[in-house]
Amino acid sequence: MIILFDLDGTLIDSTDAILESFHHSFSKHKHDKRKDEEIKALIGYPLDIMFENLGIDEEEVWDMVATYKEHYREISTQKTELLKNAREAVLLAKEFATLGIVTTKTARYSKELMEYFDLMKHFEVLIGREDVQNPKPHAEPILKALEKMDVKNREIWMIGDTKLDIIAAKNANVNSIGVLSGYEDLKSLKEFTNVIFNDVLEATIYLQSRKK
């Protein structure tokens, strides 16, 4: 079995780091502050799309993204925590599956974060924003991860907390599980999948039971 995990809202909670970095970027570029809820509603999308949806003109978006990333990198390990049961889920999953991470975050910073939590060693591959042209919900990030793995005769699952993860899995023709530990509610996830659990550990236990 292969299990691909999303990061934000699935394994980690970096909401504080994300919000602070957005506010820093808006402030530095002399834009009016945006509400936390407006920003949180867009988490899961690439940064450029988030900034565009928050009203930033296309020609300024990448400057805003660069400022965001610079600040995020400084604070990310201090202002990010593993979600409840995430470590247990990864340790359980590695006993019966090959693991990967497919995120819209920058791969470089994501690897640093997972190394900080001493979990990166359990993952065979990590695909981030800079590794693909088309981020989730496009199939490309998942397909790119699978290119680096031995997929022959393997059941493949993507676990994520937003519709972007579920749609990407469908587009890549792999199985998906929604979790309620992140940024999408039950009603929204139910539009895209019937396999939904409270958190990533429940999802992993379900997958373990399928192996038996």
PDB file of C-alpha atoms in Angstrom:
ATOM      1  CA  MET A   1       0.000   0.000   0.000  1.00  0.00           C
ATOM      2  CA  ILE A   2       1.065   3.584  -0.680  1.00  0.00           C
ATOM      3  CA  ILE A   3      -0.246   6.419   1.503  1.00  0.00           C
ATOM      4  CA  LEU A   4       0.220  10.039   0.441  1.00  0.00           C
ATOM      5  CA  PHE A   5      -0.382  12.677   3.101  1.00  0.00           C
ATOM      6  CA  ASP A   6      -1.247  16.335   2.758  1.00  0.00           C
ATOM      7  CA  LEU A   7       0.503  18.566   5.333  1.00  0.00           C
ATOM      8  CA  ASP A   8      -1.479  21.591   6.564  1.00  0.00           C
ATOM      9  CA  GLY A   9      -4.604  20.494   8.390  1.00  0.00           C
ATOM     10  CA  THR A  10      -3.706  16.819   7.946  1.00  0.00           C
ATOM     11  CA  LEU A  11      -0.373  16.298   9.735  1.00  0.00           C
ATOM     12  CA  ILE A  12       0.533  19.804  10.931  1.00  0.00           C
ATOM     13  CA  ASP A  13      -1.082  22.996  12.160  1.00  0.00           C
ATOM     14  CA  SER A  14       0.838  26.001  10.883  1.00  0.00           C
ATOM     15  CA  THR A  15      -2.131  28.381  10.960  1.00  0.00           C
ATOM     16  CA  ASP A  16      -0.366  30.903  13.219  1.00  0.00           C
ATOM     17  CA  ALA A  17       2.724  30.948  10.990  1.00  0.00           C
ATOM     18  CA  ILE A  18       0.600  31.320   7.853  1.00  0.00           C
ATOM     19  CA  LEU A  19      -1.517  34.151   9.267  1.00  0.00           C
ATOM     20  CA  GLU A  20       1.473  36.021  10.675  1.00  0.00           C
ATOM     21  CA  SER A  21       3.325  35.730   7.357  1.00  0.00           C
ATOM     22  CA  PHE A  22       0.334  37.020   5.401  1.00  0.00           C
ATOM     23  CA  HIS A  23      -0.113  39.971   7.773  1.00  0.00           C
ATOM     24  CA  HIS A  24       3.618  40.708   7.549  1.00  0.00           C
ATOM     25  CA  SER A  25       3.493  40.707   3.741  1.00  0.00           C
ATOM     26  CA  PHE A  26       0.416  42.964   3.594  1.00  0.00           C
ATOM     27  CA  SER A  27       2.003  45.361   6.073  1.00  0.00           C
ATOM     28  CA  LYS A  28       5.406  45.477   4.356  1.00  0.00           C
ATOM     29  CA  HIS A  29       3.800  46.167   0.969  1.00  0.00           C
ATOM     30  CA  LYS A  30       1.505  48.793   2.542  1.00  0.00           C
ATOM     31  CA  HIS A  31      -1.813  47.047   1.945  1.00  0.00           C
ATOM     32  CA  ASP A  32      -4.763  47.041   4.298  1.00  0.00           C
ATOM     33  CA  LYS A  33      -4.797  44.119   6.696  1.00  0.00           C
ATOM     34  CA  ARG A  34      -7.017  41.191   5.768  1.00  0.00           C
ATOM     35  CA  LYS A  35      -9.142  39.315   8.298  1.00  0.00           C
ATOM     36  CA  ASP A  36      -7.842  36.008   9.639  1.00  0.00           C
ATOM     37  CA  GLU A  37     -10.994  34.233   8.487  1.00  0.00           C
ATOM     38  CA  GLU A  38     -10.542  35.453   4.905  1.00  0.00           C
ATOM     39  CA  ILE A  39      -7.019  34.029   4.842  1.00  0.00           C
ATOM     40  CA  LYS A  40      -7.917  30.747   6.554  1.00  0.00           C
ATOM     41  CA  ALA A  41     -10.701  30.116   4.025  1.00  0.00           C
ATOM     42  CA  LEU A  42      -8.040  29.928   1.294  1.00  0.00           C
ATOM     43  CA  ILE A  43      -5.466  27.713   3.022  1.00  0.00           C
ATOM     44  CA  GLY A  44      -4.656  24.770   0.778  1.00  0.00           C
ATOM     45  CA  TYR A  45      -4.418  26.838  -2.376  1.00  0.00           C
ATOM     46  CA  PRO A  46      -1.018  28.015  -3.702  1.00  0.00           C
ATOM     47  CA  LEU A  47       0.195  31.302  -2.206  1.00  0.00           C
ATOM     48  CA  ASP A  48      -0.133  33.251  -5.460  1.00  0.00           C
ATOM     49  CA  ILE A  49      -3.777  32.227  -5.789  1.00  0.00           C
ATOM     50  CA  MET A  50      -4.390  33.095  -2.132  1.00  0.00           C
ATOM     51  CA  PHE A  51      -2.956  36.585  -2.583  1.00  0.00           C
ATOM     52  CA  GLU A  52      -4.938  37.110  -5.787  1.00  0.00           C
ATOM     53  CA  ASN A  53      -8.127  36.051  -4.034  1.00  0.00           C
ATOM     54  CA  LEU A  54      -7.307  38.504  -1.249  1.00  0.00           C
ATOM     55  CA  GLY A  55      -7.309  41.334  -3.776  1.00  0.00           C
ATOM     56  CA  ILE A  56      -3.660  41.684  -4.800  1.00  0.00           C
ATOM     57  CA  ASP A  57      -2.999  42.649  -8.427  1.00  0.00           C
ATOM     58  CA  GLU A  58      -1.283  40.043 -10.551  1.00  0.00           C
ATOM     59  CA  GLU A  59       1.862  42.109 -11.123  1.00  0.00           C
ATOM     60  CA  GLU A  60       2.476  42.412  -7.369  1.00  0.00           C
ATOM     61  CA  VAL A  61       1.566  38.876  -6.312  1.00  0.00           C
ATOM     62  CA  TRP A  62       5.034  37.321  -6.567  1.00  0.00           C
ATOM     63  CA  ASP A  63       6.654  40.126  -4.551  1.00  0.00           C
ATOM     64  CA  MET A  64       4.066  39.456  -1.850  1.00  0.00           C
ATOM     65  CA  VAL A  65       4.766  35.719  -2.053  1.00  0.00           C
ATOM     66  CA  ALA A  66       8.519  36.300  -1.702  1.00  0.00           C
ATOM     67  CA  THR A  67       8.010  38.481   1.387  1.00  0.00           C
ATOM     68  CA  TYR A  68       5.657  35.874   2.843  1.00  0.00           C
ATOM     69  CA  LYS A  69       8.145  33.038   2.301  1.00  0.00           C
ATOM     70  CA  GLU A  70      11.037  34.967   3.799  1.00  0.00           C
ATOM     71  CA  HIS A  71       9.060  35.613   6.992  1.00  0.00           C
ATOM     72  CA  TYR A  72       7.476  32.151   7.088  1.00  0.00           C
ATOM     73  CA  ARG A  73      10.840  30.465   6.985  1.00  0.00           C
ATOM     74  CA  GLU A  74      12.023  32.480  10.014  1.00  0.00           C
ATOM     75  CA  ILE A  75       9.057  31.537  12.191  1.00  0.00           C
ATOM     76  CA  SER A  76       7.727  28.251  10.808  1.00  0.00           C
ATOM     77  CA  THR A  77       9.312  25.788  13.232  1.00  0.00           C
ATOM     78  CA  GLN A  78       8.408  27.908  16.285  1.00  0.00           C
ATOM     79  CA  LYS A  79       4.829  28.542  15.147  1.00  0.00           C
ATOM     80  CA  THR A  80       3.940  25.109  13.736  1.00  0.00           C
ATOM     81  CA  GLU A  81       2.903  22.044  15.671  1.00  0.00           C
ATOM     82  CA  LEU A  82       2.002  18.494  14.808  1.00  0.00           C
ATOM     83  CA  LEU A  83      -1.704  17.869  14.921  1.00  0.00           C
ATOM     84  CA  LYS A  84      -2.995  15.556  17.626  1.00  0.00           C
ATOM     85  CA  ASN A  85      -2.303  11.902  16.735  1.00  0.00           C
ATOM     86  CA  ALA A  86      -0.247  12.841  13.648  1.00  0.00           C
ATOM     87  CA  ARG A  87       3.020  11.318  14.887  1.00  0.00           C
ATOM     88  CA  GLU A  88       1.215   8.141  15.949  1.00  0.00           C
ATOM     89  CA  ALA A  89      -0.441   7.953  12.518  1.00  0.00           C
ATOM     90  CA  VAL A  90       2.861   8.218  10.648  1.00  0.00           C
ATOM     91  CA  LEU A  91       4.550   5.617  12.865  1.00  0.00           C
ATOM     92  CA  LEU A  92       1.630   3.233  12.416  1.00  0.00           C
ATOM     93  CA  ALA A  93       1.370   3.820   8.663  1.00  0.00           C
ATOM     94  CA  LYS A  94       5.050   3.100   8.031  1.00  0.00           C
ATOM     95  CA  GLU A  95       4.545  -0.391   9.484  1.00  0.00           C
ATOM     96  CA  PHE A  96       2.324  -1.465   6.582  1.00  0.00           C
ATOM     97  CA  ALA A  97       2.706   1.134   3.796  1.00  0.00           C
ATOM     98  CA  THR A  98       5.171   3.234   1.819  1.00  0.00           C
ATOM     99  CA  LEU A  99       4.644   6.897   2.644  1.00  0.00           C
ATOM    100  CA  GLY A 100       4.803  10.169   0.750  1.00  0.00           C
ATOM    101  CA  ILE A 101       3.824  13.808   1.252  1.00  0.00           C
ATOM    102  CA  VAL A 102       1.997  15.845  -1.384  1.00  0.00           C
ATOM    103  CA  THR A 103       1.614  19.486  -0.379  1.00  0.00           C
ATOM    104  CA  THR A 104       1.027  22.895  -1.904  1.00  0.00           C
ATOM    105  CA  LYS A 105       3.596  24.306   0.519  1.00  0.00           C
ATOM    106  CA  THR A 106       7.169  24.888  -0.626  1.00  0.00           C
ATOM    107  CA  ALA A 107       8.910  21.506  -0.581  1.00  0.00           C
ATOM    108  CA  ARG A 108      12.140  22.901   0.862  1.00  0.00           C
ATOM    109  CA  TYR A 109      10.428  24.399   3.914  1.00  0.00           C
ATOM    110  CA  SER A 110       8.166  21.384   4.291  1.00  0.00           C
ATOM    111  CA  LYS A 111      11.174  19.061   4.486  1.00  0.00           C
ATOM    112  CA  GLU A 112      12.783  21.337   7.078  1.00  0.00           C
ATOM    113  CA  LEU A 113       9.600  21.240   9.141  1.00  0.00           C
ATOM    114  CA  MET A 114       9.253  17.478   8.974  1.00  0.00           C
ATOM    115  CA  GLU A 115      12.927  17.034   9.846  1.00  0.00           C
ATOM    116  CA  TYR A 116      12.371  19.358  12.810  1.00  0.00           C
ATOM    117  CA  PHE A 117       9.611  17.005  13.963  1.00  0.00           C
ATOM    118  CA  ASP A 118      11.889  13.995  13.258  1.00  0.00           C
ATOM    119  CA  LEU A 119       9.381  12.502  10.831  1.00  0.00           C
ATOM    120  CA  MET A 120      10.875  13.127   7.380  1.00  0.00           C
ATOM    121  CA  LYS A 121      12.866   9.860   7.561  1.00  0.00           C
ATOM    122  CA  HIS A 122       9.609   7.893   7.335  1.00  0.00           C
ATOM    123  CA  PHE A 123       8.649   9.381   3.948  1.00  0.00           C
ATOM    124  CA  GLU A 124      10.041   8.154   0.660  1.00  0.00           C
ATOM    125  CA  VAL A 125       9.051  11.287  -1.257  1.00  0.00           C
ATOM    126  CA  LEU A 126       7.834  14.851  -0.677  1.00  0.00           C
ATOM    127  CA  ILE A 127       6.321  16.860  -3.520  1.00  0.00           C
ATOM    128  CA  GLY A 128       5.832  20.585  -2.963  1.00  0.00           C
ATOM    129  CA  ARG A 129       4.756  23.637  -4.921  1.00  0.00           C
ATOM    130  CA  GLU A 130       8.046  24.136  -6.775  1.00  0.00           C
ATOM    131  CA  ASP A 131       8.078  20.527  -8.003  1.00  0.00           C
ATOM    132  CA  VAL A 132       5.041  20.931 -10.266  1.00  0.00           C
ATOM    133  CA  GLN A 133       3.515  23.314 -12.764  1.00  0.00           C
ATOM    134  CA  ASN A 134      -0.040  22.509 -11.728  1.00  0.00           C
ATOM    135  CA  PRO A 135      -0.754  22.231  -7.971  1.00  0.00           C
ATOM    136  CA  LYS A 136      -3.702  20.415  -6.391  1.00  0.00           C
ATOM    137  CA  PRO A 137      -6.531  19.966  -7.377  1.00  0.00           C
ATOM    138  CA  HIS A 138      -4.625  18.999 -10.547  1.00  0.00           C
ATOM    139  CA  ALA A 139      -3.411  15.392 -10.625  1.00  0.00           C
ATOM    140  CA  GLU A 140       0.202  16.390 -11.303  1.00  0.00           C
ATOM    141  CA  PRO A 141       1.520  16.510  -7.693  1.00  0.00           C
ATOM    142  CA  ILE A 142       0.171  13.042  -6.913  1.00  0.00           C
ATOM    143  CA  LEU A 143       1.387  11.582 -10.216  1.00  0.00           C
ATOM    144  CA  LYS A 144       4.803  13.163  -9.643  1.00  0.00           C
ATOM    145  CA  ALA A 145       5.033  11.510  -6.219  1.00  0.00           C
ATOM    146  CA  LEU A 146       4.012   8.143  -7.653  1.00  0.00           C
ATOM    147  CA  GLU A 147       6.668   8.403 -10.380  1.00  0.00           C
ATOM    148  CA  LYS A 148       9.262   8.187  -7.606  1.00  0.00           C
ATOM    149  CA  MET A 149       7.668   5.169  -5.934  1.00  0.00           C
ATOM    150  CA  ASP A 150       7.156   1.519  -6.775  1.00  0.00           C
ATOM    151  CA  VAL A 151       3.433   1.477  -7.509  1.00  0.00           C
ATOM    152  CA  LYS A 152       3.116  -1.945  -9.123  1.00  0.00           C
ATOM    153  CA  ASN A 153       0.208  -3.886  -7.626  1.00  0.00           C
ATOM    154  CA  ARG A 154      -0.098  -1.345  -4.807  1.00  0.00           C
ATOM    155  CA  GLU A 155      -3.281   0.165  -3.447  1.00  0.00           C
ATOM    156  CA  ILE A 156      -2.800   3.956  -3.398  1.00  0.00           C
ATOM    157  CA  TRP A 157      -4.475   6.411  -1.018  1.00  0.00           C
ATOM    158  CA  MET A 158      -4.337  10.181  -0.568  1.00  0.00           C
ATOM    159  CA  ILE A 159      -5.278  11.584   2.859  1.00  0.00           C
ATOM    160  CA  GLY A 160      -6.152  15.273   3.081  1.00  0.00           C
ATOM    161  CA  ASP A 161      -8.330  17.810   4.825  1.00  0.00           C
ATOM    162  CA  THR A 162      -9.655  19.820   1.865  1.00  0.00           C
ATOM    163  CA  LYS A 163     -11.590  19.235  -1.317  1.00  0.00           C
ATOM    164  CA  LEU A 164      -8.374  20.063  -3.221  1.00  0.00           C
ATOM    165  CA  ASP A 165      -6.804  16.845  -1.902  1.00  0.00           C
ATOM    166  CA  ILE A 166      -9.867  14.757  -2.722  1.00  0.00           C
ATOM    167  CA  ILE A 167     -10.285  16.203  -6.232  1.00  0.00           C
ATOM    168  CA  ALA A 168      -6.559  15.777  -6.950  1.00  0.00           C
ATOM    169  CA  ALA A 169      -6.809  12.119  -5.925  1.00  0.00           C
ATOM    170  CA  LYS A 170      -9.808  11.602  -8.178  1.00  0.00           C
ATOM    171  CA  ASN A 171      -8.000  13.300 -11.066  1.00  0.00           C
ATOM    172  CA  ALA A 172      -4.988  11.034 -10.475  1.00  0.00           C
ATOM    173  CA  ASN A 173      -7.261   7.980 -10.287  1.00  0.00           C
ATOM    174  CA  VAL A 174      -6.252   7.052  -6.726  1.00  0.00           C
ATOM    175  CA  ASN A 175      -8.317   6.499  -3.570  1.00  0.00           C
ATOM    176  CA  SER A 176      -8.889   9.318  -1.098  1.00  0.00           C
ATOM    177  CA  ILE A 177      -9.790   9.940   2.529  1.00  0.00           C
ATOM    178  CA  GLY A 178     -10.972  13.240   3.967  1.00  0.00           C
ATOM    179  CA  VAL A 179     -10.065  14.234   7.524  1.00  0.00           C
ATOM    180  CA  LEU A 180     -11.803  16.807   9.711  1.00  0.00           C
ATOM    181  CA  SER A 181      -8.654  18.033  11.489  1.00  0.00           C
ATOM    182  CA  GLY A 182      -8.082  20.951   9.132  1.00  0.00           C
ATOM    183  CA  TYR A 183      -9.746  23.619   7.065  1.00  0.00           C
ATOM    184  CA  GLU A 184     -12.804  21.982   5.498  1.00  0.00           C
ATOM    185  CA  ASP A 185     -15.995  20.966   7.276  1.00  0.00           C
ATOM    186  CA  LEU A 186     -17.899  17.689   7.011  1.00  0.00           C
ATOM    187  CA  LYS A 187     -20.609  19.066   4.715  1.00  0.00           C
ATOM    188  CA  SER A 188     -18.065  20.371   2.230  1.00  0.00           C
ATOM    189  CA  LEU A 189     -15.939  17.196   2.232  1.00  0.00           C
ATOM    190  CA  LYS A 190     -19.046  15.016   1.818  1.00  0.00           C
ATOM    191  CA  GLU A 191     -19.624  16.578  -1.590  1.00  0.00           C
ATOM    192  CA  PHE A 192     -16.435  14.869  -2.777  1.00  0.00           C
ATOM    193  CA  THR A 193     -15.976  11.681  -0.720  1.00  0.00           C
ATOM    194  CA  ASN A 194     -17.851   9.361   1.623  1.00  0.00           C
ATOM    195  CA  VAL A 195     -14.666   8.176   3.336  1.00  0.00           C
ATOM    196  CA  ILE A 196     -14.148  10.751   6.092  1.00  0.00           C
ATOM    197  CA  PHE A 197     -12.547  10.463   9.536  1.00  0.00           C
ATOM    198  CA  ASN A 198     -11.918  12.827  12.423  1.00  0.00           C
ATOM    199  CA  ASP A 199      -8.161  12.750  12.045  1.00  0.00           C
ATOM    200  CA  VAL A 200      -5.251  11.108  10.294  1.00  0.00           C
ATOM    201  CA  LEU A 201      -4.825   8.377  12.914  1.00  0.00           C
ATOM    202  CA  GLU A 202      -8.414   7.186  12.429  1.00  0.00           C
ATOM    203  CA  ALA A 203      -7.779   7.203   8.679  1.00  0.00           C
ATOM    204  CA  THR A 204      -4.575   5.184   9.110  1.00  0.00           C
ATOM    205  CA  ILE A 205      -6.262   2.616  11.350  1.00  0.00           C
ATOM    206  CA  TYR A 206      -8.941   2.225   8.674  1.00  0.00           C
ATOM    207  CA  LEU A 207      -6.266   1.598   6.030  1.00  0.00           C
ATOM    208  CA  GLN A 208      -4.456  -0.867   8.288  1.00  0.00           C
ATOM    209  CA  SER A 209      -7.715  -2.815   8.658  1.00  0.00           C
ATOM    210  CA  ARG A 210      -7.937  -3.054   4.850  1.00  0.00           C
ATOM    211  CA  LYS A 211      -4.525  -4.738   4.756  1.00  0.00           C
ATOM    212  CA  LYS A 212      -5.585  -7.535   7.090  1.00  0.00           C
TER     213      LYS A 212
END
